[in-house]
Short mmCIF file of C-alpha atoms and ligand atoms in Angstrom, two decimals:
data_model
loop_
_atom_site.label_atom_id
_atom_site.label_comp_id
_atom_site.label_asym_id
_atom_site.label_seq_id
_atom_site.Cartn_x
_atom_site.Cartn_y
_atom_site.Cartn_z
CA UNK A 1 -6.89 14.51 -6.59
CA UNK A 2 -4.99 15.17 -3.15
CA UNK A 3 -5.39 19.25 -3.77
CA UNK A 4 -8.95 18.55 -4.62
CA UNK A 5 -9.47 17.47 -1.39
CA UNK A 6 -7.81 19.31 0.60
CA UNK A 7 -9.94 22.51 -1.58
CA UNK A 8 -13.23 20.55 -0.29
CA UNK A 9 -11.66 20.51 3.77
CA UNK A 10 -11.17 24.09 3.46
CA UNK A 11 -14.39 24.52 2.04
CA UNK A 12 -16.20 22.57 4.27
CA UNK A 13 -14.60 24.71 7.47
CA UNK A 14 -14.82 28.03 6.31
CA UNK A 15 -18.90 26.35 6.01
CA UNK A 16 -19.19 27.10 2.30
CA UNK A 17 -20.43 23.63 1.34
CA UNK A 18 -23.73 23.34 0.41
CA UNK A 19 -23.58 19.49 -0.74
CA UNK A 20 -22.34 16.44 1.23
CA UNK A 21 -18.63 15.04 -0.31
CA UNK A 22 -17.05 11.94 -0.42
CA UNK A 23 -13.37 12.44 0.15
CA UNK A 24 -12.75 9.20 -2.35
CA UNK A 25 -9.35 9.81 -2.60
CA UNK A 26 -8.76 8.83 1.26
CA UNK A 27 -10.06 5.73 0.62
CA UNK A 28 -8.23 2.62 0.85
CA UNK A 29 -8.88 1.24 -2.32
CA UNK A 30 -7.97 4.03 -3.55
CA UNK A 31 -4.52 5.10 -1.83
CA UNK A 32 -3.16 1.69 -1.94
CA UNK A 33 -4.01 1.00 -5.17
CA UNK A 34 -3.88 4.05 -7.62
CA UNK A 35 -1.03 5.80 -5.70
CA UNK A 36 0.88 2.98 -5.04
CA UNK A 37 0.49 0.13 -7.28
CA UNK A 38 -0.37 2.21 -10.21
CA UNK A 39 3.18 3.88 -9.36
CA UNK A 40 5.18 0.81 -8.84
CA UNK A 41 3.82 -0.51 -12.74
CA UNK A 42 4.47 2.49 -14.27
CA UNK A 43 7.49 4.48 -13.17
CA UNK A 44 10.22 2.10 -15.25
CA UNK A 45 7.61 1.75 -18.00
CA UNK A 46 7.21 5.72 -17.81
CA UNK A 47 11.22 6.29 -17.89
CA UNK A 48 12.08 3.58 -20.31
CA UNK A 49 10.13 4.45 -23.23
CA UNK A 50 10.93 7.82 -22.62
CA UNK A 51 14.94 7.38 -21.82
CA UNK A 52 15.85 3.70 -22.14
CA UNK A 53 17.77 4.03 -19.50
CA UNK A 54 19.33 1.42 -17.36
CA UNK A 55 18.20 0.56 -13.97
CA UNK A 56 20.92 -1.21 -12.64
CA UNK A 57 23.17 0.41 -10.34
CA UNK A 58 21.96 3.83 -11.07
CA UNK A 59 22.10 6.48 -8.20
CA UNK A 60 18.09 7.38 -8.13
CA UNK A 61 16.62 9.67 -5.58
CA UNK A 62 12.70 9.99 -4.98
CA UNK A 63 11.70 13.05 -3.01
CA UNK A 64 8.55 11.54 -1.01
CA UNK A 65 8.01 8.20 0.45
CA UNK A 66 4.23 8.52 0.97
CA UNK A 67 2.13 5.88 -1.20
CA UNK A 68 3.65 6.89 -4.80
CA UNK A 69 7.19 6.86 -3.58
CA UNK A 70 6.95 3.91 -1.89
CA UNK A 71 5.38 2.07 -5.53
CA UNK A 72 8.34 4.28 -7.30
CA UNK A 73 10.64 2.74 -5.13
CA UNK A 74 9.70 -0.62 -5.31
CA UNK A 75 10.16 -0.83 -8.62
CA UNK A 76 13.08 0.47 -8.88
CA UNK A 77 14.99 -1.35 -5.62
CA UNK A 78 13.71 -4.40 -7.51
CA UNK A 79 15.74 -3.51 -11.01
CA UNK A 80 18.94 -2.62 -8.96
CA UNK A 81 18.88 0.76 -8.47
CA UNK A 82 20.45 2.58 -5.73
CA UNK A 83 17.85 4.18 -4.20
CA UNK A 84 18.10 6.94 -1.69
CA UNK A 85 14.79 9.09 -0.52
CA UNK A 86 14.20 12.87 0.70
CA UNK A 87 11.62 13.37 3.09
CA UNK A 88 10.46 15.59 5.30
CA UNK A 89 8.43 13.52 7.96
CA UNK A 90 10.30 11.71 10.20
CA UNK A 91 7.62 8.42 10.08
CA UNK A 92 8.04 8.31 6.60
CA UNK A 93 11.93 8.90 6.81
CA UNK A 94 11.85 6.01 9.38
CA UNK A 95 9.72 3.78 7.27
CA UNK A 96 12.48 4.21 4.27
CA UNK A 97 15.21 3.50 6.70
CA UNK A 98 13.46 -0.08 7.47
CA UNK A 99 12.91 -1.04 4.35
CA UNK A 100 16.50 -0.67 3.38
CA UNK A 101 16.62 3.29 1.90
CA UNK A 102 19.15 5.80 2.34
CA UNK A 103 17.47 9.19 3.85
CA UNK A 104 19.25 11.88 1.98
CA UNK A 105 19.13 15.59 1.50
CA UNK A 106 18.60 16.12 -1.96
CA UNK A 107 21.88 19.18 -1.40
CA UNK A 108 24.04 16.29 -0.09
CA UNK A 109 24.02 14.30 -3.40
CA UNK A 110 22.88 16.22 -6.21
CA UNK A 111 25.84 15.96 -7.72
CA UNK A 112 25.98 12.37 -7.77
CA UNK A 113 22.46 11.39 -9.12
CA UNK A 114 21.78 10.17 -12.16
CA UNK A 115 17.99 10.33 -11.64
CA UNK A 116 15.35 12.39 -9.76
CA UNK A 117 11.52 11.07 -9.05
CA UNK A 118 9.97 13.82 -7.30
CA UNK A 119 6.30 11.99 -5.59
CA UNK A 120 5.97 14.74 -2.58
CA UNK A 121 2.34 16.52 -3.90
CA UNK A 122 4.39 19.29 -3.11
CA UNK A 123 6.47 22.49 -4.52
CA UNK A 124 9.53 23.69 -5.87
CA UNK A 125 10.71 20.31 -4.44
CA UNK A 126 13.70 20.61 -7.31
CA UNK A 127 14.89 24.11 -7.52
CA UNK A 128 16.94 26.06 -9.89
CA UNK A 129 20.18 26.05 -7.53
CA UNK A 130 20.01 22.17 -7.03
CA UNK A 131 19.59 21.58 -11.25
CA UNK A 132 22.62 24.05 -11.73
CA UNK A 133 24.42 21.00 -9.87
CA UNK A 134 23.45 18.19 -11.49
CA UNK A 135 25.92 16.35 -13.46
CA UNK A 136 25.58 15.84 -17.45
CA UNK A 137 22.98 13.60 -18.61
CA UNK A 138 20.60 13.65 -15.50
CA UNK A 139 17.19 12.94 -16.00
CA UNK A 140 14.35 14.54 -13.61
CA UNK A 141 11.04 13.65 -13.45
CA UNK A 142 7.70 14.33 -11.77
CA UNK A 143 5.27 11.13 -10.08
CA UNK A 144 3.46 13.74 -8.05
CA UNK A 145 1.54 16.43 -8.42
CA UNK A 146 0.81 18.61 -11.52
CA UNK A 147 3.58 19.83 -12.90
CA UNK A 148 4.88 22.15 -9.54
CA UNK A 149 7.64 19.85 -8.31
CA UNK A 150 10.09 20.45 -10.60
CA UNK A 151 10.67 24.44 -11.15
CA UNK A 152 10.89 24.22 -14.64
CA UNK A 153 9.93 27.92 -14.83
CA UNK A 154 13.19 29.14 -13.49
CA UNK A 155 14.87 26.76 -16.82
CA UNK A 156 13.21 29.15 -19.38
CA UNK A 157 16.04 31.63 -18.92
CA UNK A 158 18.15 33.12 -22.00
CA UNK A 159 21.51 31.27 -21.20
CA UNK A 160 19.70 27.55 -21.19
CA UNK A 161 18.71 26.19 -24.60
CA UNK A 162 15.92 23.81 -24.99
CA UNK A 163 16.42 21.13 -27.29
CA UNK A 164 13.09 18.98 -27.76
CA UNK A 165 14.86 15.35 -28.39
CA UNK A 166 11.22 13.47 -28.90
CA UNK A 167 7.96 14.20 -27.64
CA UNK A 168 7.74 14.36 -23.59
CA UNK A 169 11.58 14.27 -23.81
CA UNK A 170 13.35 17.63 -23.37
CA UNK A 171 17.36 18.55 -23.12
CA UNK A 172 18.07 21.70 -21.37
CA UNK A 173 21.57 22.64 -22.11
CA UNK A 174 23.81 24.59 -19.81
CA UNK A 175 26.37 27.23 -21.49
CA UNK A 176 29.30 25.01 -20.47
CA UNK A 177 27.41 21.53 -22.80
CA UNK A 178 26.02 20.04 -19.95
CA UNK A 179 22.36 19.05 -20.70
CA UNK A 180 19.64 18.02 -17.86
CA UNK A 181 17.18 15.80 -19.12
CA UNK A 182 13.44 17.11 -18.58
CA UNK A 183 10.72 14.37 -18.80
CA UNK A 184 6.95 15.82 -19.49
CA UNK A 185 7.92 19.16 -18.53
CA UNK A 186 7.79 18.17 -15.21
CA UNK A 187 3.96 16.92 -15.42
CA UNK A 188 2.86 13.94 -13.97
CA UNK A 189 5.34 10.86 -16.16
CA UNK A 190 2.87 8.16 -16.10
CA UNK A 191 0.26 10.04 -17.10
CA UNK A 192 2.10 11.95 -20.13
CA UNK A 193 4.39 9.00 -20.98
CA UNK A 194 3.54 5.35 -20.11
CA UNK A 195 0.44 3.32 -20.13
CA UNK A 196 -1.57 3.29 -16.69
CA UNK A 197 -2.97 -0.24 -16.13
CA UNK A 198 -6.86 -0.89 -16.35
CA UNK A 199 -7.46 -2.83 -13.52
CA UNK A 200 -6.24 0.13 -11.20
CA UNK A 201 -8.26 2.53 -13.11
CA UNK A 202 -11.29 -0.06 -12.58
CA UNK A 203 -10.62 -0.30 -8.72
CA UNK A 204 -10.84 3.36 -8.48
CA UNK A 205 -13.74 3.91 -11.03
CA UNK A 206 -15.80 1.43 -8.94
CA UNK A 207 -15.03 3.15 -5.63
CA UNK A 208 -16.04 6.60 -7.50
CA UNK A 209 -19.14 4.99 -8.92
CA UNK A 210 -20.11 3.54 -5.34
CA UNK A 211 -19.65 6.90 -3.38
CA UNK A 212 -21.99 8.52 -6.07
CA UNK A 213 -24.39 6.10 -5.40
CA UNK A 214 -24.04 5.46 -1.72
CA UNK A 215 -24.66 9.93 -1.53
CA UNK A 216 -27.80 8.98 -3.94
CA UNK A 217 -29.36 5.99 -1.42
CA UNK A 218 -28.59 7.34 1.49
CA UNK A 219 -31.81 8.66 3.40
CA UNK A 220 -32.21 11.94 4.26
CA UNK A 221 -29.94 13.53 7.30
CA UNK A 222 -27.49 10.73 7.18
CA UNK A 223 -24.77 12.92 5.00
CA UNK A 224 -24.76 16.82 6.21
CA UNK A 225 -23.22 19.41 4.38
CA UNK A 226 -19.38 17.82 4.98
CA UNK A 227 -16.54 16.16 3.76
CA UNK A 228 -17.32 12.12 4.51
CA UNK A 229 -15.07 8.83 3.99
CA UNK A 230 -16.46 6.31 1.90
CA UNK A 231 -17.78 3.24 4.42
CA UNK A 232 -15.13 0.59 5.34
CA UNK A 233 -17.88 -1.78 4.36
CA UNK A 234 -17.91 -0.32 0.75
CA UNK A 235 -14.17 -0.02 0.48
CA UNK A 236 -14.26 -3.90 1.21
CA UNK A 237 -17.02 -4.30 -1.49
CA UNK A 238 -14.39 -2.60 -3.83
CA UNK A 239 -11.60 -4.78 -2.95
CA UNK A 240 -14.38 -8.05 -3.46
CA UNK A 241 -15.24 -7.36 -6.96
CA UNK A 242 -11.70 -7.35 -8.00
CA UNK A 243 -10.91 -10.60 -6.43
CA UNK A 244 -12.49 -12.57 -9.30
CA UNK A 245 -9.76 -11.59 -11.68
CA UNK A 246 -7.57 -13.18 -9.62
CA UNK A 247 -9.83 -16.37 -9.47
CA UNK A 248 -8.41 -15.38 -5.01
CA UNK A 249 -10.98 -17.59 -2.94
CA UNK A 250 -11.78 -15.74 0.43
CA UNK A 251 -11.75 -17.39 3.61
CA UNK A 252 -15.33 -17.07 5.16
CA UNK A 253 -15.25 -16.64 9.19
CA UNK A 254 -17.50 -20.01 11.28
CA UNK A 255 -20.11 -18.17 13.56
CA UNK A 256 -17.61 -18.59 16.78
CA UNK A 257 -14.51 -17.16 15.59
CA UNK A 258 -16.79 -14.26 14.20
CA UNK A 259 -18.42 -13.94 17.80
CA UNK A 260 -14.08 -14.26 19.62
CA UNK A 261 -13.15 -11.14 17.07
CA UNK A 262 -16.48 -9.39 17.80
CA UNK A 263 -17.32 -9.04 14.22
CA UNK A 264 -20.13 -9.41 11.53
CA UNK A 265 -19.89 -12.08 9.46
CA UNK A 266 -19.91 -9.98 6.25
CA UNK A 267 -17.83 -7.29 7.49
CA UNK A 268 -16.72 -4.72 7.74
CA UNK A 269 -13.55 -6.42 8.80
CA UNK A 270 -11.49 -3.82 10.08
CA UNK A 271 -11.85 -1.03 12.40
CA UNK A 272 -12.25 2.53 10.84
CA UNK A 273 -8.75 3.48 11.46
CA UNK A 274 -6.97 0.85 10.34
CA UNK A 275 -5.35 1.58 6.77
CA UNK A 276 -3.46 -1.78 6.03
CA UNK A 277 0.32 -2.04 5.40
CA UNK A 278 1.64 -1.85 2.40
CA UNK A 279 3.62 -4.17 0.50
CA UNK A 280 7.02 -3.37 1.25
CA UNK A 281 6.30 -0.71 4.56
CA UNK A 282 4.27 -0.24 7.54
CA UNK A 283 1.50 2.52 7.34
CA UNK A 284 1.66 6.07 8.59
CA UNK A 285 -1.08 5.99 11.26
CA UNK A 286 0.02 2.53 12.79
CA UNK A 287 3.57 3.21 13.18
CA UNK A 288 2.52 5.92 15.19
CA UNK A 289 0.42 4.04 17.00
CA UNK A 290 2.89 1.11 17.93
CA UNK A 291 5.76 3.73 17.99
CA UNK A 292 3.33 5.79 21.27
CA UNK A 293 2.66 2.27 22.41
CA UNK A 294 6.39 1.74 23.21
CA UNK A 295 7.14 5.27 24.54
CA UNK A 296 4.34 4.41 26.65
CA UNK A 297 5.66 0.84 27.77
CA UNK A 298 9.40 2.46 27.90
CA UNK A 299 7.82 5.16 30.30
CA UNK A 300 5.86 2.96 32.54
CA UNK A 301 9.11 0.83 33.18
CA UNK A 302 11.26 3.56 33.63
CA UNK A 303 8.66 4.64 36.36
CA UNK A 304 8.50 1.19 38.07
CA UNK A 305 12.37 1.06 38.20
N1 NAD B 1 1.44 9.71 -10.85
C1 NAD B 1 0.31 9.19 -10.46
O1 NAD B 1 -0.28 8.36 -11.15
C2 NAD B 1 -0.25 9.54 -9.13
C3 NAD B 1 -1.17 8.66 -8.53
C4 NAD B 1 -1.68 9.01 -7.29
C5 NAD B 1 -1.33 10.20 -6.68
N2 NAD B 1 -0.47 11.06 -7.29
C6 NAD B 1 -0.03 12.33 -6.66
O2 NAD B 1 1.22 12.11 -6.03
C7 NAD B 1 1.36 12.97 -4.89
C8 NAD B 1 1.77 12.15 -3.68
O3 NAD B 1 0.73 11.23 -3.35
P1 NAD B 1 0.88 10.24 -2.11
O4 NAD B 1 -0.36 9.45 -2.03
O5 NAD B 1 2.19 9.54 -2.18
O6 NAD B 1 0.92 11.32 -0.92
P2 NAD B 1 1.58 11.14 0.52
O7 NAD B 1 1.11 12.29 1.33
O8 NAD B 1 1.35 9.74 1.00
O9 NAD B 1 3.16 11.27 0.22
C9 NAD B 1 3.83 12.46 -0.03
C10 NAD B 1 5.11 12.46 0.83
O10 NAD B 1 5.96 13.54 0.46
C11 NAD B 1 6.55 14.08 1.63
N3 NAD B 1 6.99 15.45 1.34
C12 NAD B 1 6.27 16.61 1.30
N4 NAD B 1 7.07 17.65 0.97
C13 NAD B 1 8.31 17.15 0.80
C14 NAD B 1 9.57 17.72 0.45
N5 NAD B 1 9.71 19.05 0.22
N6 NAD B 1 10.66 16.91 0.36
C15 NAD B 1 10.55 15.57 0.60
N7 NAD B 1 9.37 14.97 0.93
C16 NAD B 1 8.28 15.75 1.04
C17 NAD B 1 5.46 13.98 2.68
O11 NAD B 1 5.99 13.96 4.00
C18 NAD B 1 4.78 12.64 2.32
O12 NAD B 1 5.32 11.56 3.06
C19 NAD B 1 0.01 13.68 -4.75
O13 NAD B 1 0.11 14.97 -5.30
C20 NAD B 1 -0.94 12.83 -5.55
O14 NAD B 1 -2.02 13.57 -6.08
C21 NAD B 1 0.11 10.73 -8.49
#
């Protein structure tokens, strides 16, 4: 997982290693598929069975639009929702803004909302204060990490009752009748409440399976004690396996337009820092890089004029 990761950075600096890593979880196939596409199947079938809500017109807000808020999104944009987002980066905020999201602070409309998806891998992202606000028959819910987005600790006070309405399906109840409704107490909702589809799992089973094995091959000195990314070249292998499901038939490159883009034949395609956009957004790393790019360009004309 993301914190997993980030343990292995921290171990890896203070130099208290003492194995090479594979940081899987940066990997493409992984990100783009697991965070986000595994998130955009299973966020309506998550609050559905749970709920049965409808989609349609509903004020939703998702706190994080990194990979999993941009699948929760998605999906829900696509059944009608009204989707606003929280964020705290301004790339991210500016990505949401392009592809057609209102940039909220979650103080501005709590009291509107009908539902929260919090997908920010961070904490206390939904506090105490903000739930005191929200109107009756709410529902908040967790996409992210664990179960520390949601601060459902600060609910198990004397003056709330808990009413457990099915399993993963909790009402809190306010003295005044109002009731909040808590999905998973505020664990992960696809995980706890919805099927996660296979194929995903398989894409990042295979790129798990392949790190193990590329750490195993690989000849002596090539991994130190650090943290490493998995190989574009492996990432693409990944991606290649899958493609048979689809019956997708790859485009091979002749000899001379492989010698004009100055690459190998059988890959790897791509340059090392190049993470591919996503389906409905442009990624992190490039916008920056085409956003400095026309600072640059705006500079350089400013100067000649
Ligand atoms: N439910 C699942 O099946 C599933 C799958 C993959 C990952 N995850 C978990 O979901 C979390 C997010 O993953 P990701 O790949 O989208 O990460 P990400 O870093 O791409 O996205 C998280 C976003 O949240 C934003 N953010 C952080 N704090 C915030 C705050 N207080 N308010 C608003 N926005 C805030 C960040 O700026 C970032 O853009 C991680 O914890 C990850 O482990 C869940």
């Amino acid at each position: 997982s993301a914190m997993f990761q980030v343990w292995l950075y921290q171990l890896s600096k203070a130099g208290k290693l003492c194995v090479p890593a594979m940081n899987v979880n940066d990997s493409v196939t992984k990100q783009k598929f697991d965070n986000l596409y595994c998130c955009r199947e299973s966020i309506l079938d998550g609050l559905k069975r749970t709920t049965d809500v409808m989609f349609g017109g509903k004020q939703m807000v998702v706190c994080g639009y990194g990979e999993v808020g941009k699948g929760c999104c998605a999906a829900l944009k696509a059944l009608g929702a009204v989707v606003s987002i929280t964020e705290i980066d301004p790339i991210c905020a500016l990505q949401a803004c392009m592809d057609g999201f209102r940039v909220v602070k979650l103080n501005e409309v709590i009291r509107q909302v009908d539902v929260i998806i919090t997908c920010t891998g961070n904490k206390n992202v939904v506090t105490r204060d903000q739930l005191d606000r929200m109107k009756n028959g709410s529902i908040v819910c967790n996409m992210g990490h664990s179960n520390t987005e949601i601060d459902v600790a600060s609910l198990r006070t004397p003056e709330l009752t808990w009413e457990r309405v099915r399993s993963q399906v909790d009402h809190v109840i306010w003295p005044d009748g109002k009731r909040v409704i808590l999905l998973a107490e505020g664990r992960l909702l696809n995980l706890s409440c919805s099927t996660v589809p296979t194929f995903v799992l398989s894409i990042t089973a295979t790129t798990q399976a392949l790190a193990l094995i590329e750490l195993y091959n690989a000849p002596e000195g090539r991994y130190k004690q650090d943290v490493y990314l998995l190989p574009k070249k492996m990432d693409e292998y990944v991606a290649s396996l899958h493609l048979t499901t689809f019956d997708a038939h790859l485009t091979e490159l002749s000899d001379e337009q492989a010698k004009y883009l100055g690459l190998n034949k059988n890959g790897p395609f791509k340059p090392n820092y190049y993470r591919y956009n996503s389906v409905i957004c442009c990624n992190y790393e490039t916008k920056i890089y085409k956003i400095s790019i026309a600072i640059a360009v705006d500079i350089l004309l400013l100067g000649i004029s």
